[in-house]
mmCIF file of C-alpha atoms and ligand atoms in Angstrom:
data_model
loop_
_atom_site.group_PDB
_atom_site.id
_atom_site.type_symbol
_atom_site.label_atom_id
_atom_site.label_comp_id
_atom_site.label_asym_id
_atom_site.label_seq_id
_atom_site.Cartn_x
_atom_site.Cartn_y
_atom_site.Cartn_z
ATOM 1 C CA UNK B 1 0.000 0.000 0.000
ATOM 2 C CA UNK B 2 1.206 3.296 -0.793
ATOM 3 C CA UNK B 3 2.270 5.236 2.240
ATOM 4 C CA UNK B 4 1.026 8.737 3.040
ATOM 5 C CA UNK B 5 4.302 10.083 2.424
ATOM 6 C CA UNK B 6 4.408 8.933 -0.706
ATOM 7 C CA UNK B 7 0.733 10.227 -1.604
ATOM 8 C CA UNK B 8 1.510 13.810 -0.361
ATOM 9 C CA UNK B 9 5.053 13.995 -1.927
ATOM 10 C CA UNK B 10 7.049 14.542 1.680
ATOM 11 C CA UNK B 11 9.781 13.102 3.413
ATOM 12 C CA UNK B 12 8.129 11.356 6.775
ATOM 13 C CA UNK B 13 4.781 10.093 6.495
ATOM 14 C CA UNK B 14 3.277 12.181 9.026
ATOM 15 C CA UNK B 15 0.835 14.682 9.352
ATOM 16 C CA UNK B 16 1.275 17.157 12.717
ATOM 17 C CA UNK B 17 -1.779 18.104 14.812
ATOM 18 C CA UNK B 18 -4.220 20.832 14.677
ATOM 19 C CA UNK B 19 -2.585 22.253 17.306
ATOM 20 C CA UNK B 20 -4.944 25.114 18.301
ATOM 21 C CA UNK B 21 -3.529 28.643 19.156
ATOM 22 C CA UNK B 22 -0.180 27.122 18.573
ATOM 23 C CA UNK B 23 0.212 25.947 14.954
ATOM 24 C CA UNK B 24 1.335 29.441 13.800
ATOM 25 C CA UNK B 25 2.154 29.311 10.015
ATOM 26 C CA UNK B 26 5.600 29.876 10.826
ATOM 27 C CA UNK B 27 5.406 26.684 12.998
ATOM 28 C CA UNK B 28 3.631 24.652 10.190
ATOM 29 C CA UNK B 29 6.367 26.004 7.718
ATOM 30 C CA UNK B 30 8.884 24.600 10.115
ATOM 31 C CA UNK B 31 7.020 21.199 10.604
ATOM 32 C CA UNK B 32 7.236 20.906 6.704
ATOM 33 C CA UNK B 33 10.568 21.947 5.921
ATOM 34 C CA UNK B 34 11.703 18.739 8.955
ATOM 35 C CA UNK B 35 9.615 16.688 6.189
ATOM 36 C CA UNK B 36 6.464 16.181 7.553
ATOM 37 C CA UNK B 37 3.139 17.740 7.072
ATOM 38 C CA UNK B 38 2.897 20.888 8.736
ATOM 39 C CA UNK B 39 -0.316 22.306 9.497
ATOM 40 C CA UNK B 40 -1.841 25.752 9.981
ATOM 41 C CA UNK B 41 -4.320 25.322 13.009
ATOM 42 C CA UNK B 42 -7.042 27.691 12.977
ATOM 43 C CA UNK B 43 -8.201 26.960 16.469
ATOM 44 C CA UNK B 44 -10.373 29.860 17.617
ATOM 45 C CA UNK B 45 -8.491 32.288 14.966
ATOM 46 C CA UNK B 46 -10.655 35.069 13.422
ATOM 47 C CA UNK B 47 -10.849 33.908 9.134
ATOM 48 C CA UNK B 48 -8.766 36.863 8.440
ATOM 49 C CA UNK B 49 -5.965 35.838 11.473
ATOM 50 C CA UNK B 50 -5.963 32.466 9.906
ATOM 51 C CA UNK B 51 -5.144 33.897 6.163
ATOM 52 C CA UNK B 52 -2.472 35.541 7.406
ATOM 53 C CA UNK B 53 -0.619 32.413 8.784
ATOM 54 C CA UNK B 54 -1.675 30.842 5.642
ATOM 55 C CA UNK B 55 0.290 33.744 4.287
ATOM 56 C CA UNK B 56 3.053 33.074 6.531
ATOM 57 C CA UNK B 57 3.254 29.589 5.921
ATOM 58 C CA UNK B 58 3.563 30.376 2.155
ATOM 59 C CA UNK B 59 6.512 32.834 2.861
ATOM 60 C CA UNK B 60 8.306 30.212 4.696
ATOM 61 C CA UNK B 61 8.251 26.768 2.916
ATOM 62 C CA UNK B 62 7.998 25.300 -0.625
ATOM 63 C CA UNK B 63 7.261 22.136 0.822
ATOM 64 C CA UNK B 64 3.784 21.040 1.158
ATOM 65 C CA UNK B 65 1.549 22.559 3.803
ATOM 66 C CA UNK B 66 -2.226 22.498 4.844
ATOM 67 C CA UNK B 67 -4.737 23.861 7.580
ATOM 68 C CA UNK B 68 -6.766 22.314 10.101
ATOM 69 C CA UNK B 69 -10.130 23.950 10.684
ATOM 70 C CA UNK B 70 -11.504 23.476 14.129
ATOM 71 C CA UNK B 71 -15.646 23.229 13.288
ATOM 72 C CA UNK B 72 -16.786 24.587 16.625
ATOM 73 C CA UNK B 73 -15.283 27.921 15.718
ATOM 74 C CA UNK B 74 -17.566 30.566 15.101
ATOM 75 C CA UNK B 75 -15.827 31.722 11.717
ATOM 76 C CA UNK B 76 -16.013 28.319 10.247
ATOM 77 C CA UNK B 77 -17.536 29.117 7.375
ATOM 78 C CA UNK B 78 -15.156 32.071 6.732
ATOM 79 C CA UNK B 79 -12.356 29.927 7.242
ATOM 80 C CA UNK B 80 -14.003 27.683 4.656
ATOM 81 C CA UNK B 81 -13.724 30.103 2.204
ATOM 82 C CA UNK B 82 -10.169 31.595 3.008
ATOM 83 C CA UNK B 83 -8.923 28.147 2.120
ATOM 84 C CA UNK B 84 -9.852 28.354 -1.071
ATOM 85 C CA UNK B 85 -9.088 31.836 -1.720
ATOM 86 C CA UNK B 86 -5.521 31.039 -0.810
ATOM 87 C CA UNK B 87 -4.829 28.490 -2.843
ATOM 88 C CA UNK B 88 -4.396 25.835 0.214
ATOM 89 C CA UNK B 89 -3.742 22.274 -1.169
ATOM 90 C CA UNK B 90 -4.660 20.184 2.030
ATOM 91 C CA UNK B 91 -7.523 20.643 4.603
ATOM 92 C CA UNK B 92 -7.815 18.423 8.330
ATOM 93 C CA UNK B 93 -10.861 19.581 10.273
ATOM 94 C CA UNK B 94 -11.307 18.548 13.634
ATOM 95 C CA UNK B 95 -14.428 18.750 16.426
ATOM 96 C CA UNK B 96 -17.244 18.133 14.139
ATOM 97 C CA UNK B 97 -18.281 17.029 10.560
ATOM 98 C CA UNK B 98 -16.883 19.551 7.690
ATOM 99 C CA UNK B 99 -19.839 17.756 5.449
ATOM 100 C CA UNK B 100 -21.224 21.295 4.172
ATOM 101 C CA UNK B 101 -17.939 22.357 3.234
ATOM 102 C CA UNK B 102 -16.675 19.611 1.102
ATOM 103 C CA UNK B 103 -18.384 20.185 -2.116
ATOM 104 C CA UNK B 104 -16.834 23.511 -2.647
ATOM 105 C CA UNK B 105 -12.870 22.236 -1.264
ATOM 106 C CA UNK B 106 -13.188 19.075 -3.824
ATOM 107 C CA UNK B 107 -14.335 21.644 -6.799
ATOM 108 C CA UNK B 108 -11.251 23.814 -5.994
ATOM 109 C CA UNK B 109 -8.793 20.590 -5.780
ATOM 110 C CA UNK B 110 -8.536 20.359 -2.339
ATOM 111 C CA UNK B 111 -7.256 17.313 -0.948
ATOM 112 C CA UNK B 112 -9.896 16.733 2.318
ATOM 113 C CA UNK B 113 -8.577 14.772 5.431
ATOM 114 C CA UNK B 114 -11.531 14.550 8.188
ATOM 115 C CA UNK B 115 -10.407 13.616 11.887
ATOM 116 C CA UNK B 116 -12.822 11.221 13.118
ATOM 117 C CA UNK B 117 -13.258 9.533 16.854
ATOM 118 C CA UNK B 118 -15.823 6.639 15.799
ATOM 119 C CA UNK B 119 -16.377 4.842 12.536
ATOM 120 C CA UNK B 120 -19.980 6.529 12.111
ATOM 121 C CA UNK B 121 -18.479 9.737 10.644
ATOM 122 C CA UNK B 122 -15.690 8.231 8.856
ATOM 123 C CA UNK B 123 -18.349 6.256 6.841
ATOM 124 C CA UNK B 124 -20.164 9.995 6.334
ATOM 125 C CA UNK B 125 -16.827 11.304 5.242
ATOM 126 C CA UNK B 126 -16.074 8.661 2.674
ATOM 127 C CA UNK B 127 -19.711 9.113 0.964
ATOM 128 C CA UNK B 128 -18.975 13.092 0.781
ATOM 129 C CA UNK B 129 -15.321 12.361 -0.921
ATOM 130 C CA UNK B 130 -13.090 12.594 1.738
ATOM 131 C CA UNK B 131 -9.696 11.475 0.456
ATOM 132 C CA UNK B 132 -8.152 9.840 3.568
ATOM 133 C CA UNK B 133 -8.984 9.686 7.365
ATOM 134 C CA UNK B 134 -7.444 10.388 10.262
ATOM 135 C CA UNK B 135 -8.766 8.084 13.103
ATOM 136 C CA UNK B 136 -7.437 10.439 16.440
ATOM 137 C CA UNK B 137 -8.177 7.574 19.623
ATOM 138 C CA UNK B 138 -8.851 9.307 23.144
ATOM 139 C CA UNK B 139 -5.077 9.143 24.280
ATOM 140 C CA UNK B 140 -5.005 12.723 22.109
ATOM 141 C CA UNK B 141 -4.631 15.719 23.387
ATOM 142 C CA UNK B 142 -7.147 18.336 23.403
ATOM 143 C CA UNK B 143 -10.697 17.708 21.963
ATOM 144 C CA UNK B 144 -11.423 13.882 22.488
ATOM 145 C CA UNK B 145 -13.585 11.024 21.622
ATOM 146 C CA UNK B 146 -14.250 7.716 23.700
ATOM 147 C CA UNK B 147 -12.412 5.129 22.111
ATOM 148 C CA UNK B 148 -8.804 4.214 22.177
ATOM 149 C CA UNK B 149 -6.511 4.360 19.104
ATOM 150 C CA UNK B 150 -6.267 0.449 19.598
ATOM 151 C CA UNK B 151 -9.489 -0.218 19.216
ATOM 152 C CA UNK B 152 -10.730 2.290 16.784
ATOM 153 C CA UNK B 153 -8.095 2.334 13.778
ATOM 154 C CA UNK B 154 -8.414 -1.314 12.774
ATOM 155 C CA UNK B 155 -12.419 -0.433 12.822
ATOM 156 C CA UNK B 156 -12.142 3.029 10.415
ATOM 157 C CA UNK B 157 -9.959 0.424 8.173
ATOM 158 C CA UNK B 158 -12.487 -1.657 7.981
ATOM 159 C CA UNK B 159 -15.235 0.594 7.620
ATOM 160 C CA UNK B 160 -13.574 2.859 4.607
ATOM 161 C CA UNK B 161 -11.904 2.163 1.412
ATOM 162 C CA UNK B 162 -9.887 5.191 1.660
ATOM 163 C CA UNK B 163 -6.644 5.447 3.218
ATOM 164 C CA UNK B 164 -6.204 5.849 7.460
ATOM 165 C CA UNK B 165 -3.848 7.690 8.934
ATOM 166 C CA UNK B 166 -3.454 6.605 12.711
ATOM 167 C CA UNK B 167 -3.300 9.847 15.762
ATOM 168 C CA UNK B 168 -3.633 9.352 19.306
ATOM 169 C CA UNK B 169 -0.582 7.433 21.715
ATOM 170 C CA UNK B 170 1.909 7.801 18.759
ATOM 171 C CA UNK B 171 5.836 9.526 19.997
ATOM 172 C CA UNK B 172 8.085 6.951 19.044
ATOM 173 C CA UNK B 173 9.137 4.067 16.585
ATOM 174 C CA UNK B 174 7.393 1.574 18.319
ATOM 175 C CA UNK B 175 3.718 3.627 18.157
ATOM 176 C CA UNK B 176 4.551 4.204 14.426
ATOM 177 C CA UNK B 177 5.209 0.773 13.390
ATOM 178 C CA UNK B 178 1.980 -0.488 15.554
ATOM 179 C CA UNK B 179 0.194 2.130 14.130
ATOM 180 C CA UNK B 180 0.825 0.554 10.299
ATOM 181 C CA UNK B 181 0.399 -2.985 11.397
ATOM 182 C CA UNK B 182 -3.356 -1.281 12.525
ATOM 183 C CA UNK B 183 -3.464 -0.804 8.898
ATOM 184 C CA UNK B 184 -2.607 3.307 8.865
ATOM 185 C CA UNK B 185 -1.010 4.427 6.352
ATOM 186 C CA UNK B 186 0.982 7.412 8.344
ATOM 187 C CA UNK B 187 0.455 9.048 11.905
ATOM 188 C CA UNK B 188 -0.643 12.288 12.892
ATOM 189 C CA UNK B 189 1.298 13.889 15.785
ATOM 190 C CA UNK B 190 0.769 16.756 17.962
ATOM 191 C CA UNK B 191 2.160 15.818 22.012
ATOM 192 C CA UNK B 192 5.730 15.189 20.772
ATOM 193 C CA UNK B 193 5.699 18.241 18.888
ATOM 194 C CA UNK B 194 4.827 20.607 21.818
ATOM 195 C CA UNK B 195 8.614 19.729 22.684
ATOM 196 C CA UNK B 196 10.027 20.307 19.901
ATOM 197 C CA UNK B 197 12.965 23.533 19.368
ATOM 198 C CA UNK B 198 10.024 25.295 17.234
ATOM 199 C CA UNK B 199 6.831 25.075 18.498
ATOM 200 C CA UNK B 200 5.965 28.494 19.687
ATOM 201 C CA UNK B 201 4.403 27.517 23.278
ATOM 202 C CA UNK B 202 5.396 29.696 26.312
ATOM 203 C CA UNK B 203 8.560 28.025 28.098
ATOM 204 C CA UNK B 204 6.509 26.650 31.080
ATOM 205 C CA UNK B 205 3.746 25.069 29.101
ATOM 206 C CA UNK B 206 7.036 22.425 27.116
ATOM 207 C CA UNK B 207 8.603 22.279 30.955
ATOM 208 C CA UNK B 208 5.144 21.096 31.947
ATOM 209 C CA UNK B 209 4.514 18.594 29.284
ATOM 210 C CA UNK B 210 8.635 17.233 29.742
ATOM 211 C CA UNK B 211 7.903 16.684 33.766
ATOM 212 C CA UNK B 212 4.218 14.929 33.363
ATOM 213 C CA UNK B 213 3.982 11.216 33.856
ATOM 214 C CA UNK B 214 1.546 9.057 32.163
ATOM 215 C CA UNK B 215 -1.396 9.479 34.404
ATOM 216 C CA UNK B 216 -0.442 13.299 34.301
ATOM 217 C CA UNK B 217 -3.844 13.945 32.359
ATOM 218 C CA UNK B 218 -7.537 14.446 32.956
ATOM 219 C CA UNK B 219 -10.234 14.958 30.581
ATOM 220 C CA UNK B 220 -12.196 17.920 31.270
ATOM 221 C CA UNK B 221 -15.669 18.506 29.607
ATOM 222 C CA UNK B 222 -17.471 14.872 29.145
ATOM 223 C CA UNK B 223 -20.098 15.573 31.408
ATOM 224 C CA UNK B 224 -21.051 18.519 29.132
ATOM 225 C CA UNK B 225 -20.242 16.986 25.561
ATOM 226 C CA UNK B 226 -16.936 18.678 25.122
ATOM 227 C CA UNK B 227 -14.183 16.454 26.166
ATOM 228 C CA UNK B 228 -10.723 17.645 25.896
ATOM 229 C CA UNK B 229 -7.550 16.034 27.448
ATOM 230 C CA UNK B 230 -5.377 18.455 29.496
ATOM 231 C CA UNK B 231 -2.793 18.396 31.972
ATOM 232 C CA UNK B 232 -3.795 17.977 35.496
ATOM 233 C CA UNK B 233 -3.566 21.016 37.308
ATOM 234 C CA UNK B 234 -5.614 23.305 39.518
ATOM 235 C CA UNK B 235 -7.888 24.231 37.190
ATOM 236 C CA UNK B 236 -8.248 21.127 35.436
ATOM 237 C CA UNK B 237 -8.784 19.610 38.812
ATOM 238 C CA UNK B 238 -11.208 22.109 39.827
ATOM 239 C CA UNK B 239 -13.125 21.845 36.728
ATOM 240 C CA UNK B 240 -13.739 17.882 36.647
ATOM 241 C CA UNK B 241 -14.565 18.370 40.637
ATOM 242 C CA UNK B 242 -17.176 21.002 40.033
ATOM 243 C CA UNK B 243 -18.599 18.810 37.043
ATOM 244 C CA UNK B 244 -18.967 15.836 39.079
ATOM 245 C CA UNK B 245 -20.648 18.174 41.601
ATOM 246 C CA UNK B 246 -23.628 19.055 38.388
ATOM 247 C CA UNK B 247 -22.407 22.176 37.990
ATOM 248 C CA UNK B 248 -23.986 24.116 35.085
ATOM 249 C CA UNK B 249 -22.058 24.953 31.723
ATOM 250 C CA UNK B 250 -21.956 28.630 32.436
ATOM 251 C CA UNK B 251 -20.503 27.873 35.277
ATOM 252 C CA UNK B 252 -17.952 25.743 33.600
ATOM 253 C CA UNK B 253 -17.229 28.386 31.116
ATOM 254 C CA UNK B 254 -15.269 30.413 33.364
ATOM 255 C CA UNK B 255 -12.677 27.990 33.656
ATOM 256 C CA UNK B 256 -12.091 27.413 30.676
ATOM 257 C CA UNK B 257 -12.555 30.652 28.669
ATOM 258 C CA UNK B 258 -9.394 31.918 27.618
ATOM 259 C CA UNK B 259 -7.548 29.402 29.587
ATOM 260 C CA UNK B 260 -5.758 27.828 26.510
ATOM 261 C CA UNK B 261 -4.034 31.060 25.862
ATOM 262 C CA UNK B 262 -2.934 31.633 29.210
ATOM 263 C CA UNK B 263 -1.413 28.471 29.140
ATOM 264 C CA UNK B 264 -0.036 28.868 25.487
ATOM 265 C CA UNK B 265 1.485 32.857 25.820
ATOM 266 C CA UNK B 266 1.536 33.336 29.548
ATOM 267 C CA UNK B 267 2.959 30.029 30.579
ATOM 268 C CA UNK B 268 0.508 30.131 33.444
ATOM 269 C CA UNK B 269 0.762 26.136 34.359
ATOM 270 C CA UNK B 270 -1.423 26.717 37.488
ATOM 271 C CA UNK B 271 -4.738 28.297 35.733
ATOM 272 C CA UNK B 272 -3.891 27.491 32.140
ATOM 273 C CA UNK B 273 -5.420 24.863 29.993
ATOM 274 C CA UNK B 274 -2.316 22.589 29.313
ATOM 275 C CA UNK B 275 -4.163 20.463 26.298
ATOM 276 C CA UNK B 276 -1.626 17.257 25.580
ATOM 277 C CA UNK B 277 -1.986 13.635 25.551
ATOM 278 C CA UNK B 278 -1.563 10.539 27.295
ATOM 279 C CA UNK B 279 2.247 10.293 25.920
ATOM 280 C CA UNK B 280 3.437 12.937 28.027
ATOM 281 C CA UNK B 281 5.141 10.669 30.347
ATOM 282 C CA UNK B 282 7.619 9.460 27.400
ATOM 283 C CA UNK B 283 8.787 13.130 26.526
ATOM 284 C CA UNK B 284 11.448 13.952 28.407
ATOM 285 C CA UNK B 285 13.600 16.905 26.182
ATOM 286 C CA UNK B 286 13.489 19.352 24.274
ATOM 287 C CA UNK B 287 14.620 18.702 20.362
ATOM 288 C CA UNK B 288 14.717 20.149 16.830
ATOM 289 C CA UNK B 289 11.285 19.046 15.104
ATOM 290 C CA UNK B 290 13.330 17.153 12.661
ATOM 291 C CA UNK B 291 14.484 14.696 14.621
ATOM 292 C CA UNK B 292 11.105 14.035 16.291
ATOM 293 C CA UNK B 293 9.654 12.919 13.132
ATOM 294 C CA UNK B 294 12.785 11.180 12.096
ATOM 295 C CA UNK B 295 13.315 9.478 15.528
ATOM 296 C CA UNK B 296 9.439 8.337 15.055
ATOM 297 C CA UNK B 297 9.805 6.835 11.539
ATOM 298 C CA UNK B 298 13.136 4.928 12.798
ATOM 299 C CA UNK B 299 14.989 6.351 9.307
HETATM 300 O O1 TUI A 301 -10.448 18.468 17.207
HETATM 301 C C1 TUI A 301 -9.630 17.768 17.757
HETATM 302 N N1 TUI A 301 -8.858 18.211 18.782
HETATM 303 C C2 TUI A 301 -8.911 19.477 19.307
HETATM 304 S S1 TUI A 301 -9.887 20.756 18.785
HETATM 305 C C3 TUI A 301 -9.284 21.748 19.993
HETATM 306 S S2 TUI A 301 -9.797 23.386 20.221
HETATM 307 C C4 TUI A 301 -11.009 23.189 21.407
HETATM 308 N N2 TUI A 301 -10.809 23.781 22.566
HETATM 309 C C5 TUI A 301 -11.722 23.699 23.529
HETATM 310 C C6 TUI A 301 -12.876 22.986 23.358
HETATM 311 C C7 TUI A 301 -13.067 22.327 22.182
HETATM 312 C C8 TUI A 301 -12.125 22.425 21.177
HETATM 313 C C9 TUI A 301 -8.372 21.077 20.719
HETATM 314 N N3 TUI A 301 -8.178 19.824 20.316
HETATM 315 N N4 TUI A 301 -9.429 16.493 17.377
HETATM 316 C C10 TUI A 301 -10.200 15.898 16.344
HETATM 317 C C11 TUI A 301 -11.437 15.311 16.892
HETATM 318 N N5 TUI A 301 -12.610 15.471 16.355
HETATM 319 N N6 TUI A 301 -11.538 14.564 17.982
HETATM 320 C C12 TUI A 301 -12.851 14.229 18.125
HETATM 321 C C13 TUI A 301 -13.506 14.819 17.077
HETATM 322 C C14 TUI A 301 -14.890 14.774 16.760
HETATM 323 C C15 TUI A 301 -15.863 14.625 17.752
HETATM 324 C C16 TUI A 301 -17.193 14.611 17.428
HETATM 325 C C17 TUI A 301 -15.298 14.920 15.452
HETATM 326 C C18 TUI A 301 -16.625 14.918 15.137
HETATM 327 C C19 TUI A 301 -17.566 14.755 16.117
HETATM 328 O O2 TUI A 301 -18.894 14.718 15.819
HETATM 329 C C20 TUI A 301 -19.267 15.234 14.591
HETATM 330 C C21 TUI A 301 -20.619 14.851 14.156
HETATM 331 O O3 TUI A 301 -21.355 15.758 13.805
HETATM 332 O O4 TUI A 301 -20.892 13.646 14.158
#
């Protein structure tokens, strides 16, 4: 089977994670120029914030480069748009189901890459003409579904004829080459990257993610229908406490509003919403992107 690198024309096959609020377009330029995929993340990103990256990423890399659109933000359909006004060869979305989108990015040659938690939407995907599918298990970082990447990769193979590409659990050789014999095609990364020389995260936030073990995380949100993985911490703590407790949304919102960015550009570890997965415990320096991805691939 041919091998995502091989599809996309790039060095490692590996795609790097939406990353929101921290996949500048500089960082995505970086991410493709060590020979993966790098990846614009428009997060929470105004449209016109994210054409700028876009514009950034341009500026800084020949290689390939796409954008992941988070669905849940409010300028999705913007963001939709800006895409295709800037020429943008390769779209992951992430949080929700891009399906009124996907006519328009497959008219203007857009190669569509869907992250899906269950086999359900990857099904949906396939039928809309989703070229490949990344199948993201709950060990993720950030915005997470229920199953394991064990568990649910073999099942998207099964369920689509179109290629898989494996995220969740993956930061070294031994995750990559289990992740093929699932029947992926490539990985998608975002925790090891966090550590890496280039990603533009406050100091604190890396130091954080290098000192957490493996039971370091807590999923925030699944009470309310928006679960995303996160460093333990006071917040964090607070947050699942208060939700066990029934407290209301709103109430919830106060935690969590803004708290990405304060983790991201402040470095504040204590109130900050550290988003990283369950291989935090294996990260243990800090290292140029390029050898991440190369040490991952074992060549
Ligand atoms: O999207 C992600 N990971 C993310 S997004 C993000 S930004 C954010 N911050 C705070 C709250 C929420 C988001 C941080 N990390 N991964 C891909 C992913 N998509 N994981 C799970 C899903 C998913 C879940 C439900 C996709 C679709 C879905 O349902 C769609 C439908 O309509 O069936």
């Amino acid at each position: 089977m041919e091998m995502l690198n091989e599809i996309l024309g790039i060095k490692y096959p590996v795609i790097q994670g939406g990353m929101a609020n921290i996949a500048t377009g500089e960082f995505a330029a970086a991410i493709s120029n060590a020979g993966g995929l790098g990846l614009v993340g428009a997060g929470g990103l105004s449209a016109e914030l994210v054409r700028k990256e876009i514009q950034t990423a341009k500026k800084n890399t020949d290689k390939p480069f796409g954008v992941n659109i988070m669905l849940m933000n409010p300028e999705a359909d913007e963001i939709a748009k800006v895409v295709i006004e800037e020429g943008v060869k390769i779209v992951t979305t992430g949080a929700g189901s891009p399906g009124k989108y996907m006519e328009a990015w497959k008219n203007a040659g857009i190669t569509i890459i869907p992250v899906v938690a269950a086999t359900a939407l990857a099904k949906r995907m396939e039928a809309l003409g989703a070229d490949m599918i990344i199948a993201e298990g709950t060990e993720s970082g950030g915005h997470v579904g229920e199953l394991t990447t064990m568990a649910l990769v073999p099942q998207v193979c099964d369920a689509v004829n179109i290629p898989v590409i494996a995220a969740g659990g993956i930061a070294d050789n031994r995750q990559f080459k289990a992740a093929l014999c699932l029947g992926a095609i490539g990985v998608q990364i975002g925790t090891s990257l966090l550590v890496s020389e280039e990603c533009p995260i406050h100091d604190n936030y890396k130091a954080a993610v290098i000192k957490a073990k493996d039971g370091d995380t807590i999923v925030t949100g699944r009470i309310a229908g928006t679960p995303v993985r996160v460093l333990k911490n006071s917040m964090s703590r607070e947050y699942v406490k208060q939700e066990k407790a029934g407290a209301d949304k709103m109430e919830l919102e106060k935690f969590t509003l803004g708290s990405l960015r304060k983790a991201v550009f402040d470095g504040d570890t204590t109130n900050g919403s550290l988003m990283a997965g369950q291989v935090c415990g294996m990260l243990n320096e800090i290292r140029p992107a390029e050898d991440i991805l190369k040490n991952i691939c074992g060549y």
